[in-house]
Amino acid sequence: MSPYNVGLLIVSDTAFQDNSQDRSTSKIEEFFNNLEQNPGYKIIKKDIVPDSIEQIQLKLKQWTENDDLKLILTSGGTGFSDKDITPEAVKPLLEKEASGIIHTMLSYSLKITPFAMMSRPVAGIKNKSLIITIPGSPKGAVENIEGIIGVLGHALKQIGNDSSRSLHKVENPEITKIPDTPKTESHSHGHGHHHHHHGHSGHSGHGVKRHIISNDLNKPITQRARSSPYPMIEVSEALELINKHTPKSEIIIKQINDPSITGYILAEDIYADINVPNFEASIVDGYAVINTDGPGIYKVVQVSHASPSLPNFLKPGEIARVTTGAPIPQGANAVIMVEETELVSTKNNGEEEDEIKILAKGVEVGDNVRKSGSDISKGELVLRKGTIISPVGGEIGVLASIGKTSVKVYQKPIIGVLSTGDELVDLSANCPNFQLKHGQIFDTNRPLLLQTLQNWGFEVVDLGIANDSSQATEDKLHKAFKNLNVDYIVTTGGVSMGELDLLKPTIEQKLGGIIHFGRVAMKPGKPTTFATIDKPEIYNGKRKIMFALPGNPASASVTAHLFLLPSLRKFSGYINIKSSESLPTLSEIDVYLTKDTKLDPRPEYQRAFIHQQGDRLVADTTGFQRSSRVGSIAGANALLVLPSSKEVSSGVLTKGTKVKAIIITTL
Ligand code: AMP
Ligand code: MG
């Protein structure tokens, strides 16, 4: 559980009426998300109320009584105008006031703008929650939090009884670093270009200077940190961060007859310009009739084939022969199947039908007639933005049927794949019978990941192997981003705690990237690292994305499926059908364990083969699950999602227990 649950209440008449007017929530969320060494602040409640004392108080009472919120921030209504009543609403609720916080906040903001004088904040405790009123402007709001965040953790710790809360361990410093001096307007404008390049879901770092926390590359091994400075986050939080920082790709046009269109995702809603069919068509081979004419013998006055033709007209007492898909004449309102007719007489030396006996009784209007627009009607939404052009072909079929020759789709990413490590031997560069020297291994991850990514329909660039030098790694990464135009680089190795684990420092200190997470509570895959590099001036105006995956092959493969693929899917325009705002992760299904399974303290992703047994899907794990054992991924079609042993009192899931499984290939 997150130690500091935060509630954020926006107080504003305008935002209450139209929540798109609220820009503060996103700014404040961004601030917390980008806090480096965030000791666990998490906004779990958000709401908007109008400038009304009653409504503010009502909401704050609910939140302080029912929700486990450590900190409640209200934003808005702290000024001097008549409408500004937030302090008046909050003050009577407070059990203890916290004037020190107000003092700190004001003195910080006063360094930025003398207008801070115009704010009338209050702060204090109600039912173990600390409530602070901050101004309404996004900028002012963030500055005020920035002013107090450094010591806020200490304050929160002292409120109420904290012993039961799972505070982070010693390696996560309690004091969050903040810039010594507040940033000025002109300072933040320096980052303005970040807002211009296309497609970014939000740019990080605004207002808070990021401190580099990787090991200093220039210092000797004796001075490295002995435990990772990166906070250990949950898988769900990692997915949220990936979602937040993965941009959508640019939009391109693809021809529908281009076979490579498979796997692209529509970037536009497609509406039909025509009716399908765009005439009244017969569903069967038979005779177009007027239903009230009834059974009897009729002259065949016309023949209509499925071919372009001028509209014809049928009078009562006449019938027309029609083939499947042929237009039926005007005046006719039903078609009788040929099976329900008899030939009576012929003409043209017996080559053409003259009279036909209709046997069918009770024919109704519309029988066997496909009405104009009854398959697709003009103006109808036929394919939604976010739809994948699947290999099944149905989407292409729909597009073809309405005469669309090209569509807008999201460009797919190009992914560079790099292995790191002095011990690695490049198979492709060596003869088949290469003899490994002591300490050498064959590079396994690169061929494995290249295969995975290509089969998912992505273009890859093989970046080879970087040896364990920061310079070599930096050069490879930089060149790939700049010259090979890759959008993503996935590396393996070099993210553990050894002196040669250079990825994190290289990303932060050499490439100027931002590491959004560097440790995840999971097995395998703990050191998985996700970073973005925003250097549009160097990298063709684009954000570059990095996944530095662990070196052990099973870890690399598991984390590629769990984290990298969903990010690539989002980049490519894929939408999570269950919740459009979430990351499009791989599908999960329920399966049953075929044996007792001992749980690890970390949530574990075991490689398994799922198959049907009786009326259930069951999961056989693929043997010994150590992360170095690449064989555990061979033959797997799913990853079993096993909970932490902390969540199950016995620490064991017995045979027959239902668990979730993430599908990694077709079953
Ligand atoms: P590292 O994080 O670089 O210390 O790597 C962790 C483990 O994964 C070590 O045993 C490495 O030898 C192994 N490893 C790293 N990269 C690869 C690779 N490309 N193929 C196979 N094993 C690897
Ligand atoms: Mg290594």
Short mmCIF file of N, CA, C and O in Angstrom, two decimals, residues 351-467:
data_model
loop_
_atom_site.label_atom_id
_atom_site.label_comp_id
_atom_site.label_asym_id
_atom_site.label_seq_id
_atom_site.Cartn_x
_atom_site.Cartn_y
_atom_site.Cartn_z
N GLU A 351 -34.37 -22.13 -75.76
CA GLU A 351 -33.18 -21.62 -75.06
C GLU A 351 -33.53 -20.66 -73.94
O GLU A 351 -32.72 -20.40 -73.04
N GLU A 352 -34.72 -20.11 -73.98
CA GLU A 352 -35.06 -19.10 -72.98
C GLU A 352 -36.38 -19.47 -72.31
O GLU A 352 -37.22 -20.12 -72.92
N GLU A 353 -36.49 -19.11 -71.04
CA GLU A 353 -37.73 -19.37 -70.31
C GLU A 353 -38.83 -18.42 -70.80
O GLU A 353 -38.57 -17.24 -71.01
N ASP A 354 -40.02 -18.97 -70.96
CA ASP A 354 -41.15 -18.12 -71.35
C ASP A 354 -42.10 -17.96 -70.16
O ASP A 354 -42.30 -16.85 -69.67
N GLU A 355 -42.65 -19.12 -69.69
CA GLU A 355 -43.58 -19.05 -68.55
C GLU A 355 -43.06 -19.92 -67.40
O GLU A 355 -42.48 -20.98 -67.61
N ILE A 356 -43.35 -19.43 -66.22
CA ILE A 356 -42.89 -20.10 -64.99
C ILE A 356 -44.07 -20.21 -64.05
O ILE A 356 -44.88 -19.29 -63.95
N LYS A 357 -44.13 -21.36 -63.34
CA LYS A 357 -45.17 -21.51 -62.33
C LYS A 357 -44.57 -21.21 -60.96
O LYS A 357 -43.56 -21.81 -60.55
N ILE A 358 -45.18 -20.24 -60.30
CA ILE A 358 -44.74 -19.88 -58.95
C ILE A 358 -45.52 -20.76 -57.97
O ILE A 358 -46.75 -20.78 -57.98
N LEU A 359 -44.77 -21.53 -57.14
CA LEU A 359 -45.42 -22.43 -56.19
C LEU A 359 -45.59 -21.77 -54.81
O LEU A 359 -46.49 -22.11 -54.05
N ALA A 360 -44.65 -20.87 -54.49
CA ALA A 360 -44.60 -20.31 -53.12
C ALA A 360 -45.89 -19.58 -52.77
O ALA A 360 -46.44 -18.84 -53.58
N LYS A 361 -46.33 -19.86 -51.52
CA LYS A 361 -47.53 -19.16 -51.02
C LYS A 361 -47.12 -18.23 -49.89
O LYS A 361 -46.10 -18.43 -49.24
N GLY A 362 -47.99 -17.27 -49.63
CA GLY A 362 -47.79 -16.39 -48.46
C GLY A 362 -46.49 -15.59 -48.53
O GLY A 362 -45.85 -15.33 -47.52
N VAL A 363 -46.09 -15.22 -49.75
CA VAL A 363 -44.85 -14.44 -49.89
C VAL A 363 -45.06 -13.04 -49.30
O VAL A 363 -46.09 -12.42 -49.52
N GLU A 364 -44.07 -12.61 -48.52
CA GLU A 364 -44.22 -11.29 -47.90
C GLU A 364 -43.30 -10.27 -48.54
O GLU A 364 -42.28 -10.63 -49.14
N VAL A 365 -43.68 -9.02 -48.38
CA VAL A 365 -42.85 -7.93 -48.90
C VAL A 365 -41.45 -8.06 -48.33
O VAL A 365 -41.30 -8.27 -47.13
N GLY A 366 -40.47 -7.99 -49.19
CA GLY A 366 -39.08 -8.01 -48.71
C GLY A 366 -38.47 -9.40 -48.65
O GLY A 366 -37.27 -9.53 -48.36
N ASP A 367 -39.25 -10.46 -48.93
CA ASP A 367 -38.66 -11.80 -48.87
C ASP A 367 -37.52 -11.91 -49.88
O ASP A 367 -37.68 -11.59 -51.06
N ASN A 368 -36.39 -12.37 -49.39
CA ASN A 368 -35.19 -12.59 -50.21
C ASN A 368 -34.68 -11.33 -50.90
O ASN A 368 -33.98 -11.41 -51.91
N VAL A 369 -35.04 -10.19 -50.35
CA VAL A 369 -34.53 -8.93 -50.91
C VAL A 369 -33.57 -8.30 -49.90
O VAL A 369 -33.89 -8.20 -48.72
N ARG A 370 -32.41 -7.96 -50.38
CA ARG A 370 -31.44 -7.26 -49.55
C ARG A 370 -31.65 -5.77 -49.83
O ARG A 370 -31.32 -5.28 -50.91
N LYS A 371 -32.22 -5.09 -48.85
CA LYS A 371 -32.57 -3.69 -49.07
C LYS A 371 -31.34 -2.83 -49.24
O LYS A 371 -30.28 -3.12 -48.67
N SER A 372 -31.47 -1.78 -50.00
CA SER A 372 -30.38 -0.83 -50.18
C SER A 372 -29.94 -0.33 -48.79
O SER A 372 -30.78 0.05 -47.98
N GLY A 373 -28.62 -0.38 -48.52
CA GLY A 373 -28.11 0.11 -47.24
C GLY A 373 -28.33 -0.82 -46.08
O GLY A 373 -28.08 -0.46 -44.93
N SER A 374 -28.81 -2.05 -46.36
CA SER A 374 -29.12 -2.92 -45.22
C SER A 374 -27.87 -3.60 -44.66
O SER A 374 -27.86 -4.04 -43.52
N ASP A 375 -26.81 -3.71 -45.42
CA ASP A 375 -25.55 -4.22 -44.86
C ASP A 375 -24.77 -3.08 -44.21
O ASP A 375 -24.32 -3.18 -43.08
N ILE A 376 -24.60 -2.01 -44.96
CA ILE A 376 -23.97 -0.81 -44.42
C ILE A 376 -24.79 0.36 -44.95
O ILE A 376 -25.05 0.44 -46.15
N SER A 377 -25.20 1.25 -44.05
CA SER A 377 -25.98 2.36 -44.58
C SER A 377 -25.10 3.59 -44.68
O SER A 377 -24.18 3.79 -43.87
N LYS A 378 -25.36 4.37 -45.69
CA LYS A 378 -24.58 5.58 -45.97
C LYS A 378 -24.50 6.44 -44.70
O LYS A 378 -25.51 6.64 -44.03
N GLY A 379 -23.30 6.90 -44.36
CA GLY A 379 -23.14 7.74 -43.18
C GLY A 379 -22.83 6.96 -41.92
O GLY A 379 -22.48 7.54 -40.89
N GLU A 380 -22.92 5.64 -41.99
CA GLU A 380 -22.70 4.81 -40.80
C GLU A 380 -21.21 4.77 -40.43
O GLU A 380 -20.34 4.76 -41.30
N LEU A 381 -20.94 4.70 -39.13
CA LEU A 381 -19.57 4.49 -38.66
C LEU A 381 -19.25 3.01 -38.83
O LEU A 381 -19.87 2.17 -38.19
N VAL A 382 -18.34 2.69 -39.72
CA VAL A 382 -18.08 1.26 -39.98
C VAL A 382 -16.86 0.74 -39.23
O VAL A 382 -16.83 -0.41 -38.81
N LEU A 383 -15.84 1.57 -39.08
CA LEU A 383 -14.67 1.15 -38.31
C LEU A 383 -14.24 2.32 -37.44
O LEU A 383 -14.15 3.46 -37.89
N ARG A 384 -13.98 2.00 -36.19
CA ARG A 384 -13.65 3.03 -35.24
C ARG A 384 -12.14 3.28 -35.21
O ARG A 384 -11.36 2.35 -35.41
N LYS A 385 -11.77 4.51 -34.94
CA LYS A 385 -10.37 4.84 -34.67
C LYS A 385 -9.87 3.88 -33.58
O LYS A 385 -10.59 3.61 -32.62
N GLY A 386 -8.66 3.37 -33.72
CA GLY A 386 -8.16 2.42 -32.73
C GLY A 386 -8.35 0.97 -33.14
O GLY A 386 -7.85 0.07 -32.49
N THR A 387 -9.08 0.76 -34.24
CA THR A 387 -9.29 -0.61 -34.72
C THR A 387 -8.00 -1.12 -35.36
O THR A 387 -7.36 -0.41 -36.13
N ILE A 388 -7.67 -2.36 -35.07
CA ILE A 388 -6.48 -2.94 -35.70
C ILE A 388 -6.86 -3.58 -37.04
O ILE A 388 -7.92 -4.20 -37.16
N ILE A 389 -6.03 -3.36 -38.05
CA ILE A 389 -6.22 -4.05 -39.33
C ILE A 389 -5.67 -5.45 -39.11
O ILE A 389 -4.46 -5.67 -39.12
N SER A 390 -6.55 -6.38 -38.87
CA SER A 390 -6.11 -7.70 -38.42
C SER A 390 -5.73 -8.57 -39.60
O SER A 390 -6.14 -8.33 -40.73
N PRO A 391 -4.94 -9.61 -39.31
CA PRO A 391 -4.59 -10.53 -40.39
C PRO A 391 -5.79 -11.34 -40.88
O PRO A 391 -5.74 -11.96 -41.93
N VAL A 392 -6.88 -11.31 -40.13
CA VAL A 392 -8.08 -12.03 -40.55
C VAL A 392 -8.63 -11.43 -41.85
O VAL A 392 -9.15 -12.14 -42.70
N GLY A 393 -8.53 -10.12 -42.01
CA GLY A 393 -8.92 -9.50 -43.27
C GLY A 393 -10.26 -8.79 -43.25
O GLY A 393 -10.63 -8.12 -44.22
N GLY A 394 -11.00 -8.92 -42.17
CA GLY A 394 -12.34 -8.34 -42.11
C GLY A 394 -12.36 -6.83 -42.28
O GLY A 394 -13.24 -6.27 -42.94
N GLU A 395 -11.36 -6.17 -41.70
CA GLU A 395 -11.35 -4.70 -41.77
C GLU A 395 -11.09 -4.25 -43.21
O GLU A 395 -11.70 -3.30 -43.71
N ILE A 396 -10.16 -4.94 -43.87
CA ILE A 396 -9.88 -4.61 -45.27
C ILE A 396 -11.14 -4.84 -46.09
O ILE A 396 -11.48 -4.05 -46.98
N GLY A 397 -11.85 -5.91 -45.77
CA GLY A 397 -13.10 -6.21 -46.48
C GLY A 397 -14.09 -5.07 -46.36
O GLY A 397 -14.69 -4.63 -47.36
N VAL A 398 -14.26 -4.58 -45.13
CA VAL A 398 -15.20 -3.49 -44.91
C VAL A 398 -14.78 -2.25 -45.71
O VAL A 398 -15.59 -1.61 -46.38
N LEU A 399 -13.48 -1.94 -45.64
CA LEU A 399 -12.98 -0.76 -46.35
C LEU A 399 -13.21 -0.90 -47.85
O LEU A 399 -13.67 0.03 -48.52
N ALA A 400 -12.91 -2.08 -48.36
CA ALA A 400 -13.09 -2.31 -49.79
C ALA A 400 -14.56 -2.17 -50.17
O ALA A 400 -14.90 -1.57 -51.19
N SER A 401 -15.46 -2.68 -49.32
CA SER A 401 -16.88 -2.69 -49.69
C SER A 401 -17.46 -1.29 -49.80
O SER A 401 -18.43 -1.08 -50.50
N ILE A 402 -16.83 -0.33 -49.11
CA ILE A 402 -17.34 1.03 -49.23
C ILE A 402 -16.45 1.88 -50.16
O ILE A 402 -16.59 3.10 -50.23
N GLY A 403 -15.53 1.21 -50.82
CA GLY A 403 -14.75 1.90 -51.84
C GLY A 403 -13.62 2.75 -51.31
O GLY A 403 -13.13 3.65 -51.99
N LYS A 404 -13.14 2.45 -50.09
CA LYS A 404 -12.02 3.22 -49.55
C LYS A 404 -10.72 2.61 -50.02
O LYS A 404 -10.50 1.41 -49.85
N THR A 405 -9.85 3.40 -50.60
CA THR A 405 -8.59 2.83 -51.09
C THR A 405 -7.44 3.06 -50.13
O THR A 405 -6.45 2.36 -50.17
N SER A 406 -7.57 4.07 -49.26
CA SER A 406 -6.48 4.32 -48.33
C SER A 406 -7.06 4.81 -47.01
O SER A 406 -8.19 5.32 -46.98
N VAL A 407 -6.31 4.63 -45.95
CA VAL A 407 -6.78 5.05 -44.62
C VAL A 407 -5.64 5.69 -43.85
O VAL A 407 -4.47 5.46 -44.13
N LYS A 408 -6.03 6.47 -42.84
CA LYS A 408 -5.03 7.03 -41.94
C LYS A 408 -4.75 6.02 -40.84
O LYS A 408 -5.69 5.49 -40.23
N VAL A 409 -3.49 5.75 -40.61
CA VAL A 409 -3.11 4.83 -39.53
C VAL A 409 -1.97 5.47 -38.74
O VAL A 409 -1.35 6.44 -39.19
N TYR A 410 -1.71 4.92 -37.57
CA TYR A 410 -0.56 5.37 -36.79
C TYR A 410 0.69 4.67 -37.29
O TYR A 410 0.68 3.46 -37.53
N GLN A 411 1.73 5.44 -37.46
CA GLN A 411 3.01 4.86 -37.83
C GLN A 411 3.42 3.87 -36.75
O GLN A 411 3.14 4.07 -35.58
N LYS A 412 4.06 2.79 -37.16
CA LYS A 412 4.54 1.84 -36.14
C LYS A 412 5.97 2.22 -35.75
O LYS A 412 6.70 2.82 -36.54
N PRO A 413 6.36 1.88 -34.54
CA PRO A 413 7.72 2.24 -34.11
C PRO A 413 8.78 1.35 -34.76
O PRO A 413 8.49 0.23 -35.17
N ILE A 414 9.98 1.91 -34.81
CA ILE A 414 11.14 1.09 -35.18
C ILE A 414 11.92 0.86 -33.89
O ILE A 414 12.12 1.80 -33.11
N ILE A 415 12.31 -0.36 -33.66
CA ILE A 415 12.90 -0.70 -32.38
C ILE A 415 14.32 -1.23 -32.57
O ILE A 415 14.53 -2.20 -33.30
N GLY A 416 15.25 -0.58 -31.92
CA GLY A 416 16.62 -1.09 -31.91
C GLY A 416 16.79 -2.07 -30.76
O GLY A 416 16.27 -1.83 -29.67
N VAL A 417 17.50 -3.16 -31.01
CA VAL A 417 17.71 -4.16 -29.95
C VAL A 417 19.20 -4.30 -29.71
O VAL A 417 19.97 -4.58 -30.64
N LEU A 418 19.59 -4.07 -28.47
CA LEU A 418 21.01 -4.07 -28.12
C LEU A 418 21.25 -4.99 -26.93
O LEU A 418 20.55 -4.91 -25.92
N SER A 419 22.25 -5.85 -27.06
CA SER A 419 22.69 -6.64 -25.90
C SER A 419 23.90 -5.95 -25.30
O SER A 419 24.67 -5.30 -26.01
N THR A 420 24.08 -6.11 -23.99
CA THR A 420 25.26 -5.52 -23.37
C THR A 420 25.99 -6.58 -22.55
O THR A 420 25.37 -7.43 -21.93
N GLY A 421 27.30 -6.52 -22.57
CA GLY A 421 28.09 -7.41 -21.73
C GLY A 421 29.35 -7.90 -22.43
O GLY A 421 29.31 -8.32 -23.58
N ASP A 422 30.48 -7.81 -21.71
CA ASP A 422 31.76 -8.28 -22.25
C ASP A 422 31.78 -9.79 -22.46
O ASP A 422 32.60 -10.30 -23.21
N GLU A 423 30.89 -10.48 -21.75
CA GLU A 423 30.91 -11.95 -21.82
C GLU A 423 30.21 -12.49 -23.06
O GLU A 423 30.25 -13.68 -23.33
N LEU A 424 29.53 -11.61 -23.81
CA LEU A 424 28.66 -12.10 -24.87
C LEU A 424 29.40 -12.38 -26.17
O LEU A 424 30.26 -11.60 -26.58
N VAL A 425 29.03 -13.46 -26.80
CA VAL A 425 29.57 -13.82 -28.11
C VAL A 425 28.44 -13.70 -29.12
O VAL A 425 27.35 -14.25 -28.91
N ASP A 426 28.72 -12.96 -30.19
CA ASP A 426 27.70 -12.73 -31.22
C ASP A 426 27.67 -13.93 -32.17
O ASP A 426 28.61 -14.15 -32.91
N LEU A 427 26.59 -14.67 -32.11
CA LEU A 427 26.45 -15.87 -32.94
C LEU A 427 26.61 -15.56 -34.42
O LEU A 427 27.29 -16.27 -35.15
N SER A 428 25.98 -14.48 -34.84
CA SER A 428 25.94 -14.20 -36.28
C SER A 428 27.33 -13.85 -36.80
O SER A 428 27.60 -13.96 -37.99
N ALA A 429 28.22 -13.41 -35.91
CA ALA A 429 29.54 -12.99 -36.36
C ALA A 429 30.55 -14.14 -36.25
O ALA A 429 31.71 -13.99 -36.58
N ASN A 430 30.10 -15.27 -35.76
CA ASN A 430 31.04 -16.37 -35.53
C ASN A 430 30.59 -17.65 -36.22
O ASN A 430 29.41 -17.84 -36.49
N CYS A 431 31.58 -18.50 -36.47
CA CYS A 431 31.27 -19.73 -37.19
C CYS A 431 30.46 -20.68 -36.30
O CYS A 431 30.44 -20.54 -35.08
N PRO A 432 29.78 -21.64 -36.94
CA PRO A 432 28.86 -22.49 -36.19
C PRO A 432 29.52 -23.25 -35.03
O PRO A 432 28.88 -23.48 -34.02
N ASN A 433 30.79 -23.59 -35.18
CA ASN A 433 31.40 -24.41 -34.13
C ASN A 433 32.25 -23.59 -33.18
O ASN A 433 33.25 -24.07 -32.63
N PHE A 434 31.88 -22.38 -32.99
CA PHE A 434 32.67 -21.49 -32.14
C PHE A 434 32.86 -22.08 -30.75
O PHE A 434 31.91 -22.55 -30.12
N GLN A 435 34.10 -22.08 -30.28
CA GLN A 435 34.39 -22.60 -28.95
C GLN A 435 34.38 -21.46 -27.95
O GLN A 435 35.16 -20.52 -28.07
N LEU A 436 33.49 -21.54 -26.97
CA LEU A 436 33.43 -20.47 -25.97
C LEU A 436 34.67 -20.52 -25.09
O LEU A 436 35.11 -21.59 -24.68
N LYS A 437 35.20 -19.34 -24.80
CA LYS A 437 36.27 -19.27 -23.80
C LYS A 437 35.64 -19.26 -22.42
O LYS A 437 34.44 -18.97 -22.27
N HIS A 438 36.48 -19.52 -21.40
CA HIS A 438 36.00 -19.50 -20.03
C HIS A 438 35.33 -18.15 -19.73
O HIS A 438 35.92 -17.10 -20.00
N GLY A 439 34.11 -18.17 -19.25
CA GLY A 439 33.43 -16.92 -18.89
C GLY A 439 32.57 -16.36 -20.02
O GLY A 439 31.82 -15.41 -19.81
N GLN A 440 32.69 -16.94 -21.20
CA GLN A 440 31.87 -16.42 -22.31
C GLN A 440 30.53 -17.13 -22.39
O GLN A 440 30.41 -18.30 -22.00
N ILE A 441 29.53 -16.45 -22.92
CA ILE A 441 28.25 -17.09 -23.23
C ILE A 441 27.78 -16.57 -24.59
O ILE A 441 28.21 -15.50 -25.03
N PHE A 442 26.92 -17.34 -25.24
CA PHE A 442 26.35 -16.85 -26.50
C PHE A 442 25.25 -15.83 -26.18
O PHE A 442 24.45 -16.03 -25.27
N ASP A 443 25.25 -14.77 -26.95
CA ASP A 443 24.21 -13.75 -26.78
C ASP A 443 22.86 -14.38 -27.14
O ASP A 443 22.60 -14.70 -28.30
N THR A 444 22.06 -14.53 -26.15
CA THR A 444 20.76 -15.21 -26.30
C THR A 444 19.62 -14.22 -26.47
O THR A 444 18.67 -14.43 -27.21
N ASN A 445 19.72 -13.10 -25.76
CA ASN A 445 18.58 -12.18 -25.68
C ASN A 445 18.27 -11.50 -27.01
O ASN A 445 17.11 -11.28 -27.34
N ARG A 446 19.31 -11.17 -27.75
CA ARG A 446 19.07 -10.40 -28.97
C ARG A 446 18.30 -11.22 -30.00
O ARG A 446 17.25 -10.78 -30.48
N PRO A 447 18.78 -12.44 -30.31
CA PRO A 447 17.97 -13.24 -31.25
C PRO A 447 16.56 -13.48 -30.73
O PRO A 447 15.59 -13.41 -31.49
N LEU A 448 16.45 -13.72 -29.42
CA LEU A 448 15.13 -13.98 -28.84
C LEU A 448 14.20 -12.78 -29.01
O LEU A 448 13.09 -12.89 -29.52
N LEU A 449 14.69 -11.60 -28.63
CA LEU A 449 13.83 -10.41 -28.68
C LEU A 449 13.55 -9.97 -30.12
O LEU A 449 12.44 -9.51 -30.43
N LEU A 450 14.54 -10.10 -30.99
CA LEU A 450 14.30 -9.73 -32.39
C LEU A 450 13.16 -10.56 -32.95
O LEU A 450 12.28 -10.06 -33.66
N GLN A 451 13.17 -11.84 -32.58
CA GLN A 451 12.13 -12.75 -33.04
C GLN A 451 10.76 -12.32 -32.49
O GLN A 451 9.78 -12.20 -33.23
N THR A 452 10.72 -12.08 -31.19
CA THR A 452 9.45 -11.67 -30.57
C THR A 452 8.89 -10.42 -31.24
O THR A 452 7.73 -10.37 -31.64
N LEU A 453 9.75 -9.42 -31.38
CA LEU A 453 9.28 -8.12 -31.87
C LEU A 453 8.82 -8.20 -33.32
O LEU A 453 7.80 -7.63 -33.70
N GLN A 454 9.58 -8.93 -34.13
CA GLN A 454 9.19 -9.04 -35.55
C GLN A 454 7.88 -9.80 -35.69
O GLN A 454 7.04 -9.47 -36.51
N ASN A 455 7.71 -10.82 -34.87
CA ASN A 455 6.46 -11.56 -34.96
C ASN A 455 5.27 -10.76 -34.46
O ASN A 455 4.13 -11.07 -34.79
N TRP A 456 5.55 -9.74 -33.69
CA TRP A 456 4.47 -8.84 -33.29
C TRP A 456 4.22 -7.77 -34.35
O TRP A 456 3.42 -6.88 -34.15
N GLY A 457 4.95 -7.86 -35.44
CA GLY A 457 4.69 -6.95 -36.55
C GLY A 457 5.48 -5.66 -36.50
O GLY A 457 5.13 -4.69 -37.19
N PHE A 458 6.54 -5.62 -35.71
CA PHE A 458 7.31 -4.38 -35.61
C PHE A 458 8.61 -4.47 -36.41
O PHE A 458 9.19 -5.55 -36.55
N GLU A 459 9.02 -3.31 -36.88
CA GLU A 459 10.30 -3.24 -37.60
C GLU A 459 11.42 -3.15 -36.56
O GLU A 459 11.31 -2.37 -35.61
N VAL A 460 12.45 -3.94 -36.75
CA VAL A 460 13.53 -3.93 -35.77
C VAL A 460 14.85 -3.55 -36.43
O VAL A 460 15.01 -3.69 -37.64
N VAL A 461 15.76 -3.07 -35.61
CA VAL A 461 17.13 -2.84 -36.07
C VAL A 461 18.04 -3.57 -35.09
O VAL A 461 17.93 -3.36 -33.88
N ASP A 462 18.87 -4.43 -35.61
CA ASP A 462 19.79 -5.19 -34.76
C ASP A 462 20.98 -4.30 -34.43
O ASP A 462 21.76 -3.95 -35.32
N LEU A 463 21.09 -3.91 -33.18
CA LEU A 463 22.19 -3.01 -32.80
C LEU A 463 23.41 -3.76 -32.28
O LEU A 463 24.37 -3.14 -31.81
N GLY A 464 23.35 -5.07 -32.31
CA GLY A 464 24.53 -5.85 -31.91
C GLY A 464 24.75 -5.85 -30.41
O GLY A 464 23.81 -5.79 -29.62
N ILE A 465 26.04 -5.88 -30.05
CA ILE A 465 26.41 -6.00 -28.63
C ILE A 465 27.25 -4.79 -28.25
O ILE A 465 28.14 -4.39 -29.01
N ALA A 466 26.96 -4.19 -27.11
CA ALA A 466 27.82 -3.14 -26.58
C ALA A 466 28.64 -3.75 -25.47
O ALA A 466 28.08 -4.45 -24.61
N ASN A 467 29.94 -3.52 -25.47
CA ASN A 467 30.70 -4.06 -24.35
C ASN A 467 30.50 -3.19 -23.11
O ASN A 467 29.85 -2.15 -23.17
#
